[in-house]
PDB file of C-alpha atoms in Angstrom:
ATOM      1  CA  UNK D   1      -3.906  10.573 -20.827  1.00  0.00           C
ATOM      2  CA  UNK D   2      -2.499   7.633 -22.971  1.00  0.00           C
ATOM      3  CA  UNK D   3       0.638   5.738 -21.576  1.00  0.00           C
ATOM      4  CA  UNK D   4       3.702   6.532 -22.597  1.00  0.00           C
ATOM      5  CA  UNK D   5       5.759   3.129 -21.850  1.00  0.00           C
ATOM      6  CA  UNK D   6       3.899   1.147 -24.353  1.00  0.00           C
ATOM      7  CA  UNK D   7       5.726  -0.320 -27.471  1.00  0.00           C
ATOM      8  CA  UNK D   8       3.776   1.989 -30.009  1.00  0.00           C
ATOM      9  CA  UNK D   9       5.383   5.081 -28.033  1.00  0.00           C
ATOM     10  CA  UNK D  10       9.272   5.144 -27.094  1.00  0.00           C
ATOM     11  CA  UNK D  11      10.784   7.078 -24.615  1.00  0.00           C
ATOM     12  CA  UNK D  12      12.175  10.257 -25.760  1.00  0.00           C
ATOM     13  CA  UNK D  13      15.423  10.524 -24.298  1.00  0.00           C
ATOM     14  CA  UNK D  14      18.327   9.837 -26.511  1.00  0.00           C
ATOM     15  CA  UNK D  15      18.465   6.120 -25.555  1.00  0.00           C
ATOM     16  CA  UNK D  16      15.004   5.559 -26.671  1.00  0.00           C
ATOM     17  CA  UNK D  17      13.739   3.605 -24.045  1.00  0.00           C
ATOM     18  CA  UNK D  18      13.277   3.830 -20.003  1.00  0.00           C
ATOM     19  CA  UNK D  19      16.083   3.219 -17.717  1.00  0.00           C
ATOM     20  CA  UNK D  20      15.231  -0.224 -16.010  1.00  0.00           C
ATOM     21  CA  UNK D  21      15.862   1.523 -12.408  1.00  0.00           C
ATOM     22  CA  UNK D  22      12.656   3.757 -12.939  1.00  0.00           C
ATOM     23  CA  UNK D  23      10.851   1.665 -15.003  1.00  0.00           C
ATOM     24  CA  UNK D  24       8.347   0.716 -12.056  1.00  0.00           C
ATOM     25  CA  UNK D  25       8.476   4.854 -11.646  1.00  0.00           C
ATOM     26  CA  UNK D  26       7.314   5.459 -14.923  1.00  0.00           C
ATOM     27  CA  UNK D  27       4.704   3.099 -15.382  1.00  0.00           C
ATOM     28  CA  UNK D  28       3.414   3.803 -11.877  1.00  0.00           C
ATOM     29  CA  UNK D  29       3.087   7.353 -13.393  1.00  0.00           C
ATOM     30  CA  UNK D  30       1.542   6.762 -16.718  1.00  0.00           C
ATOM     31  CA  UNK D  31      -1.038   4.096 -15.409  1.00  0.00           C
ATOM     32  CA  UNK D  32      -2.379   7.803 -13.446  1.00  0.00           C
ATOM     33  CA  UNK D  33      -5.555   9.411 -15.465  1.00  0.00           C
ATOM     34  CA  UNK D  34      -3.658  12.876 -15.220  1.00  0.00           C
ATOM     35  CA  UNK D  35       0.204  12.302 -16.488  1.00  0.00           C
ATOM     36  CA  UNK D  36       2.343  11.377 -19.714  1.00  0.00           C
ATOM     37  CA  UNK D  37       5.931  10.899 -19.056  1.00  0.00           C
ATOM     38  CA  UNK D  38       7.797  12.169 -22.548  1.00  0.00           C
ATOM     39  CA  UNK D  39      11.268  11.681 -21.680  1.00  0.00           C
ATOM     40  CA  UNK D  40      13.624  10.244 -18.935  1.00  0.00           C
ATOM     41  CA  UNK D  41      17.161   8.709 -17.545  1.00  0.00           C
ATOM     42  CA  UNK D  42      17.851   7.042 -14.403  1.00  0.00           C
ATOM     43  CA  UNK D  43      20.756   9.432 -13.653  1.00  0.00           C
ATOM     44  CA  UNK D  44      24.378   8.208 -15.212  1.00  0.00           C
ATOM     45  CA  UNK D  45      28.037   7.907 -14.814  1.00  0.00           C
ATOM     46  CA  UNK D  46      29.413   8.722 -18.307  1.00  0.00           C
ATOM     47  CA  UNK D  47      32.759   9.476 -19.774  1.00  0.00           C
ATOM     48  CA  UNK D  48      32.397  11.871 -23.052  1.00  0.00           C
ATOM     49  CA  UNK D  49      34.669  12.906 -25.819  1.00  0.00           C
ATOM     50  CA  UNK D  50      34.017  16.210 -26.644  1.00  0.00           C
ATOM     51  CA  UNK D  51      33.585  16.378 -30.518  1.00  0.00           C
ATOM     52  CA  UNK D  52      35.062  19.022 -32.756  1.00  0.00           C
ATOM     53  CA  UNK D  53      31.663  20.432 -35.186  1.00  0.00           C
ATOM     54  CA  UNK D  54      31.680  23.716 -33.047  1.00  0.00           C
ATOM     55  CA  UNK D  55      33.169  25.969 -30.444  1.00  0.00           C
ATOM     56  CA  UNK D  56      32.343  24.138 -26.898  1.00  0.00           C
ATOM     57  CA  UNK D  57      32.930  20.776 -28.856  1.00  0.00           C
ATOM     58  CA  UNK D  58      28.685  20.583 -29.653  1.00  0.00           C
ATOM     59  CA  UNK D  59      28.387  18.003 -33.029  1.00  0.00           C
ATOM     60  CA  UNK D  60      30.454  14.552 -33.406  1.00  0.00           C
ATOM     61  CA  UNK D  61      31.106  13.995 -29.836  1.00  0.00           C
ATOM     62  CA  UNK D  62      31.046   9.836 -28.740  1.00  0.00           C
ATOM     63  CA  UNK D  63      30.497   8.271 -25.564  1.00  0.00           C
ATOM     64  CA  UNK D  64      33.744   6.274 -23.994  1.00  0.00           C
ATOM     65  CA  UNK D  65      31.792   4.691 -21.198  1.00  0.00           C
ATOM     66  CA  UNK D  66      28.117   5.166 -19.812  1.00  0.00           C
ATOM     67  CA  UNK D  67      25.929   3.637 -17.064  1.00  0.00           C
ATOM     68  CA  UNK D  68      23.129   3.785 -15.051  1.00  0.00           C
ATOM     69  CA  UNK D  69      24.374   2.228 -12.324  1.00  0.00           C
ATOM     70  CA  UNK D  70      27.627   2.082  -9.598  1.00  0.00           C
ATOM     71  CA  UNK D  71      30.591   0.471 -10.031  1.00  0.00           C
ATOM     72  CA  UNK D  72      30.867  -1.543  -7.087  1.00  0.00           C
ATOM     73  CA  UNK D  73      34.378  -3.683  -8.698  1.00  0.00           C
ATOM     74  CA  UNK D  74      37.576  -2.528  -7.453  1.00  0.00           C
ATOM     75  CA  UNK D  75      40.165  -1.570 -10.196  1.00  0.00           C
ATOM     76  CA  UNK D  76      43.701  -1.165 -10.269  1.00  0.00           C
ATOM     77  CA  UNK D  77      44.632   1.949 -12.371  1.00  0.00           C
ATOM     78  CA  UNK D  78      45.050  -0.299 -15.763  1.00  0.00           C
ATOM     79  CA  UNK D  79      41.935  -1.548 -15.827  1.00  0.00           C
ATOM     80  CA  UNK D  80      40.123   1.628 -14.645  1.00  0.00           C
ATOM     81  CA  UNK D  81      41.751   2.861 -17.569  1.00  0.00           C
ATOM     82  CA  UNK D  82      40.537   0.217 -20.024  1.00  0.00           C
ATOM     83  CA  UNK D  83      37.122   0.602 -18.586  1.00  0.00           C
ATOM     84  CA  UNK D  84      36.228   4.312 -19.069  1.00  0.00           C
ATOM     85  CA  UNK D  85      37.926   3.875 -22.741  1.00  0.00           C
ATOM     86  CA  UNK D  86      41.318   5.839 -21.472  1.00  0.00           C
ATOM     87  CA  UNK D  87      45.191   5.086 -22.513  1.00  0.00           C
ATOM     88  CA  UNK D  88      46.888   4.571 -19.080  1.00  0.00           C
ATOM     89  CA  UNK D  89      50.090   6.870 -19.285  1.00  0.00           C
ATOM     90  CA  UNK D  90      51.881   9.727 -17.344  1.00  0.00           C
ATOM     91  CA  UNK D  91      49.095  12.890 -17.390  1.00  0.00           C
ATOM     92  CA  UNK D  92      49.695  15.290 -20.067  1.00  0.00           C
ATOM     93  CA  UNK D  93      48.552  18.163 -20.851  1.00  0.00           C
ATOM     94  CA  UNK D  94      47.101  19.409 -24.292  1.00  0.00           C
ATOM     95  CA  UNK D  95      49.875  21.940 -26.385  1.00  0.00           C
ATOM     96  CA  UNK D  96      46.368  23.723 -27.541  1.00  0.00           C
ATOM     97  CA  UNK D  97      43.845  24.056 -24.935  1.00  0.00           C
ATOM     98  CA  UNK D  98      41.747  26.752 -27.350  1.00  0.00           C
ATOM     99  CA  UNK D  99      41.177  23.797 -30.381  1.00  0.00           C
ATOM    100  CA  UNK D 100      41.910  20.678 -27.925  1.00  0.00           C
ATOM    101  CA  UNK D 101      39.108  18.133 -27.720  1.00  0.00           C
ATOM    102  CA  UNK D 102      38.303  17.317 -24.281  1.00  0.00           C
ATOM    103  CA  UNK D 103      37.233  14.268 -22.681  1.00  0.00           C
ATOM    104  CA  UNK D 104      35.037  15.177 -19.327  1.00  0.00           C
ATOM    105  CA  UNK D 105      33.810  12.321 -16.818  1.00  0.00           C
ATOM    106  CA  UNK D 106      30.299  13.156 -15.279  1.00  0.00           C
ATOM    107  CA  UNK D 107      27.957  12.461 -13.480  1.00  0.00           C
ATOM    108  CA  UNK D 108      24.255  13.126 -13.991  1.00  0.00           C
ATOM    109  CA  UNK D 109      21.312  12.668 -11.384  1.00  0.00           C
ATOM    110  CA  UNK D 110      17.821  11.744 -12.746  1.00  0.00           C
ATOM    111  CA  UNK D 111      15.792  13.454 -15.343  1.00  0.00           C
ATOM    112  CA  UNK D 112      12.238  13.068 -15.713  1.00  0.00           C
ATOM    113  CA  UNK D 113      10.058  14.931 -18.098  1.00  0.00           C
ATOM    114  CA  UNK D 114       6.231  14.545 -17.831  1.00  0.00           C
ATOM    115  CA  UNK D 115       2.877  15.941 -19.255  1.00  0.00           C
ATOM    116  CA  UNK D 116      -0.033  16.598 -17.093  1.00  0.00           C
ATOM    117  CA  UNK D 117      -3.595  17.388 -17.984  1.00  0.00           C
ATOM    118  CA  UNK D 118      -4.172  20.397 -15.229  1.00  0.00           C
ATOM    119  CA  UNK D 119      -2.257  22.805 -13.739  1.00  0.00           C
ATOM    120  CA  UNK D 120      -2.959  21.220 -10.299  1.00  0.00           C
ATOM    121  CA  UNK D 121      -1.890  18.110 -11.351  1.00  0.00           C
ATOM    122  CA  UNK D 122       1.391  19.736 -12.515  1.00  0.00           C
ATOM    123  CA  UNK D 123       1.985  21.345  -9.517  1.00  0.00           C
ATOM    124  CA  UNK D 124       1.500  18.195  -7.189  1.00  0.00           C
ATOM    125  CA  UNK D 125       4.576  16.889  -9.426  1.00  0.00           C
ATOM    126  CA  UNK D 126       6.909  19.959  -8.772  1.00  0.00           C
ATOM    127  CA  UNK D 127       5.731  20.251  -4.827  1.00  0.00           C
ATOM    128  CA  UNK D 128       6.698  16.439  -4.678  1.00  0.00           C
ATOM    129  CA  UNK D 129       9.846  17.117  -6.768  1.00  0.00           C
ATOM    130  CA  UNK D 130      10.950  20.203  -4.982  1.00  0.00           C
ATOM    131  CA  UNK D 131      10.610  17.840  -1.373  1.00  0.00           C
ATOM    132  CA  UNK D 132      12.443  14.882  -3.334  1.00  0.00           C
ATOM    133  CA  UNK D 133      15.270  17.095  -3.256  1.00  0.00           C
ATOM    134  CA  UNK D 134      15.046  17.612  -7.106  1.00  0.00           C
ATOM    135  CA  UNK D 135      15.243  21.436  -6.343  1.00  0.00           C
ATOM    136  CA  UNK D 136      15.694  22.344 -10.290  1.00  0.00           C
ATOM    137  CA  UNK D 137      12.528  20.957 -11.217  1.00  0.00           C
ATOM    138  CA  UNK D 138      10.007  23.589 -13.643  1.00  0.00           C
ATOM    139  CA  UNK D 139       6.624  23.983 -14.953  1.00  0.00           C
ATOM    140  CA  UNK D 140       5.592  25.471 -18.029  1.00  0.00           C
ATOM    141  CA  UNK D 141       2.529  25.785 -20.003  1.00  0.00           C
ATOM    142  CA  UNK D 142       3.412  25.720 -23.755  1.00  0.00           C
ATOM    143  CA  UNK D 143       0.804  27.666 -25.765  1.00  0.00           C
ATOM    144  CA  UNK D 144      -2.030  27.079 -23.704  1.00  0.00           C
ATOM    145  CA  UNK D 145      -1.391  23.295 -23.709  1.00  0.00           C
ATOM    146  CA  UNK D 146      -1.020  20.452 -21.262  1.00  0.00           C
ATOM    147  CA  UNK D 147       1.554  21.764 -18.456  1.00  0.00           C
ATOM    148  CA  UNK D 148       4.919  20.012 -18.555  1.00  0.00           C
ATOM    149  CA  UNK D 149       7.124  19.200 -16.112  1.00  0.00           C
ATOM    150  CA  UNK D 150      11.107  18.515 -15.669  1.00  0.00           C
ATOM    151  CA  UNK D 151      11.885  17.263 -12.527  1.00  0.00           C
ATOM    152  CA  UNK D 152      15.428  17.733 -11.973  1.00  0.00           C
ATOM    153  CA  UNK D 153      18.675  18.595  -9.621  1.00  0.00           C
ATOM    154  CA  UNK D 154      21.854  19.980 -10.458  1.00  0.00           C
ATOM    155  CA  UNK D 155      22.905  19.457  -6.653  1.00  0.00           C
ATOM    156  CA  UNK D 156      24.110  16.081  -7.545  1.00  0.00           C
ATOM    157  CA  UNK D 157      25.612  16.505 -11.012  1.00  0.00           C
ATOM    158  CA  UNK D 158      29.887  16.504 -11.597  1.00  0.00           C
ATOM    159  CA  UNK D 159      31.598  17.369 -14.608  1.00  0.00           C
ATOM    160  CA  UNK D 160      35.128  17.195 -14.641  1.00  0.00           C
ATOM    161  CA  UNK D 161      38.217  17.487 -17.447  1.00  0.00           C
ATOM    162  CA  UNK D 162      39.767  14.267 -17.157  1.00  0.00           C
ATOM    163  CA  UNK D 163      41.452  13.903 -20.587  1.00  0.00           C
ATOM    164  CA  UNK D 164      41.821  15.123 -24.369  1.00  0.00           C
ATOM    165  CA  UNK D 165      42.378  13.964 -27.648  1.00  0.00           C
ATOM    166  CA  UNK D 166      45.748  13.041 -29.219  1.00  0.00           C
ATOM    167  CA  UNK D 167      45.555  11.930 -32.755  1.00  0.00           C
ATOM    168  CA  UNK D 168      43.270   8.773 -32.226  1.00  0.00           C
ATOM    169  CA  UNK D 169      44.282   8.304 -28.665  1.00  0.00           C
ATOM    170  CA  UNK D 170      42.580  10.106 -25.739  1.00  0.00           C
ATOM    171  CA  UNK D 171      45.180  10.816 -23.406  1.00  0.00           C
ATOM    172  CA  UNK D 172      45.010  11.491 -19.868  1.00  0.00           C
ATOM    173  CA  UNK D 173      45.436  15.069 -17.840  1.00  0.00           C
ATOM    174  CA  UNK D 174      45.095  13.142 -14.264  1.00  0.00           C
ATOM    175  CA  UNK D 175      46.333  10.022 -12.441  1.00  0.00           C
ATOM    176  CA  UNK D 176      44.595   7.286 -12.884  1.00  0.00           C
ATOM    177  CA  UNK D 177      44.084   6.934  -9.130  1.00  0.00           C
ATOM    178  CA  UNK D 178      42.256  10.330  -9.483  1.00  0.00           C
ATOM    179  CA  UNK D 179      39.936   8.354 -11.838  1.00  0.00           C
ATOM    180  CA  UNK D 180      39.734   6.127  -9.132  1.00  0.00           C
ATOM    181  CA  UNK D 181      38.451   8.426  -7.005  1.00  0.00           C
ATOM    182  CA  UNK D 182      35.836  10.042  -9.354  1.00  0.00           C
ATOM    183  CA  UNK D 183      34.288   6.764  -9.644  1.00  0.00           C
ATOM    184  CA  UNK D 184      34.356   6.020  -5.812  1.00  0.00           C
ATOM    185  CA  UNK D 185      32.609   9.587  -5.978  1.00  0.00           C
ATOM    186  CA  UNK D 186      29.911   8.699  -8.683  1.00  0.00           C
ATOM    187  CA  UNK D 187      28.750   5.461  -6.936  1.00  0.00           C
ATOM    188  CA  UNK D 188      27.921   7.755  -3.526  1.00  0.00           C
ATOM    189  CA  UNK D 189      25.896   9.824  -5.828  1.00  0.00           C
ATOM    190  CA  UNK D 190      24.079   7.263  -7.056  1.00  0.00           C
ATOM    191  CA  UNK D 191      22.989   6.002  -3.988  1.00  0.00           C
ATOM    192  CA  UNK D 192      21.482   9.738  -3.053  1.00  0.00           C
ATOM    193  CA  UNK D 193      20.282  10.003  -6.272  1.00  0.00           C
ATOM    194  CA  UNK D 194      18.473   6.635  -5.524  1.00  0.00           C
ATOM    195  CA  UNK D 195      17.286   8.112  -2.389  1.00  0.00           C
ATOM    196  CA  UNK D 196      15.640  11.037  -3.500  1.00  0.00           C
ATOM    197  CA  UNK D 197      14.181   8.948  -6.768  1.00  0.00           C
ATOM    198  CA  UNK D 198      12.296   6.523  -3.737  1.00  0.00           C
ATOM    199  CA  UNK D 199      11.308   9.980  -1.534  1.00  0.00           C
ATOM    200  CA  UNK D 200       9.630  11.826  -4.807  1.00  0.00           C
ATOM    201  CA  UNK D 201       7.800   8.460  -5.570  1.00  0.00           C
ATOM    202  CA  UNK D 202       6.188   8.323  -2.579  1.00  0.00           C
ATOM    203  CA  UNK D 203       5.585  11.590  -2.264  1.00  0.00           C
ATOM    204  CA  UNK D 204       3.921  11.525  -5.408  1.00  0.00           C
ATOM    205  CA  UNK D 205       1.720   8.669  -4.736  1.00  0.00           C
ATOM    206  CA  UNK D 206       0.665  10.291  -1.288  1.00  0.00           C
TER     207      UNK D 206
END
């Protein structure tokens, strides 16, 4: 099957390249005769303003911080504040909660998807996702096409209300020292995430 990392064929995932943590991943997967990888992300730390198109805040939402990997700096609760794109202030809580826009910090673990040419090949991918610990991985056949694969985990992911919209300035709902604590949180799940990224690469090239 043809690479996917080369220049005339970008990465599908909303970035539009590959994460350079899996880089060596993904082109250790496309240079195999039997797999495509369409999409992917390195797993993320990410604050997000929810945006106001729809009920559930879906359509004009904006990142306030993103990255791919830990924050290993230690900072006081100004400049955790500044980082993550937050106004440092007593916690407050929105008069609306029905219409209020919500800001959520979150993390999310790695997210790979892949073509492969057989069904066997597919299923060596989800047997060495499923080990990896990426216990939310899938197959599927699309109309009799190539198989695709997601190899996922939801074990790792965190998604917590951390703030909301006031005007043009997103306020805070927690201490920052909470924030703190998120982000001491988020760098641990990097490292697993990590972890199981280097056990479903080997397992994959066994």
């Amino acid at each position: 099957m043809q690479e996917a990392g080369d220049e005339a064929r970008p990465d599908r995932s909303p970035a539009g390249c590959i994460d350079v943590q899996i880089r060596d991943l993904v082109d250790e997967i496309n240079a195999k005769p039997d797999y495509i990888t369409t999409s992917s992300c390195a797993g993320r730390c990410v604050v997000y303003l929810e945006g106001g198109g729809s009920k559930g805040g879906k359509g004009g939402g904006r990142w306030l911080y993103t990255t791919h990997e830990a924050h290993t700096l230690q900072l006081d609760e100004q400049d955790i504040c500044k980082t993550l794109g937050l106004s440092n202030g007593p916690a407050k809580f929105p008069q609306d909660p029905e219409t209020a826009r919500y800001v959520h910090f979150k993390f999310e673990p790695m997210i790979l998807h892949m073509r492969a040419a057989t069904v066997a090949a597919a299923q060596k991918v989800l047997t060495a996702a499923l080990q990896a610990g990426f216990r939310e991985s899938g197959a599927q056949v699309p109309g009799g096409r190539f198989p695709l694969v997601a190899v996922r985990s939801s074990g790792l992911a965190l998604d917590c209300l951390v703030g909301f919209i006031e005007g043009d300035v997103v306020k805070l709902m927690v201490e920052p020292n909470y924030l703190q604590t998120l982000m001491g949180v988020a760098s641990k799940r990097f490292e697993q995430n990590t972890l199981r990224i280097e056990r479903f690469r080997q397992a994959l090239a066994s």
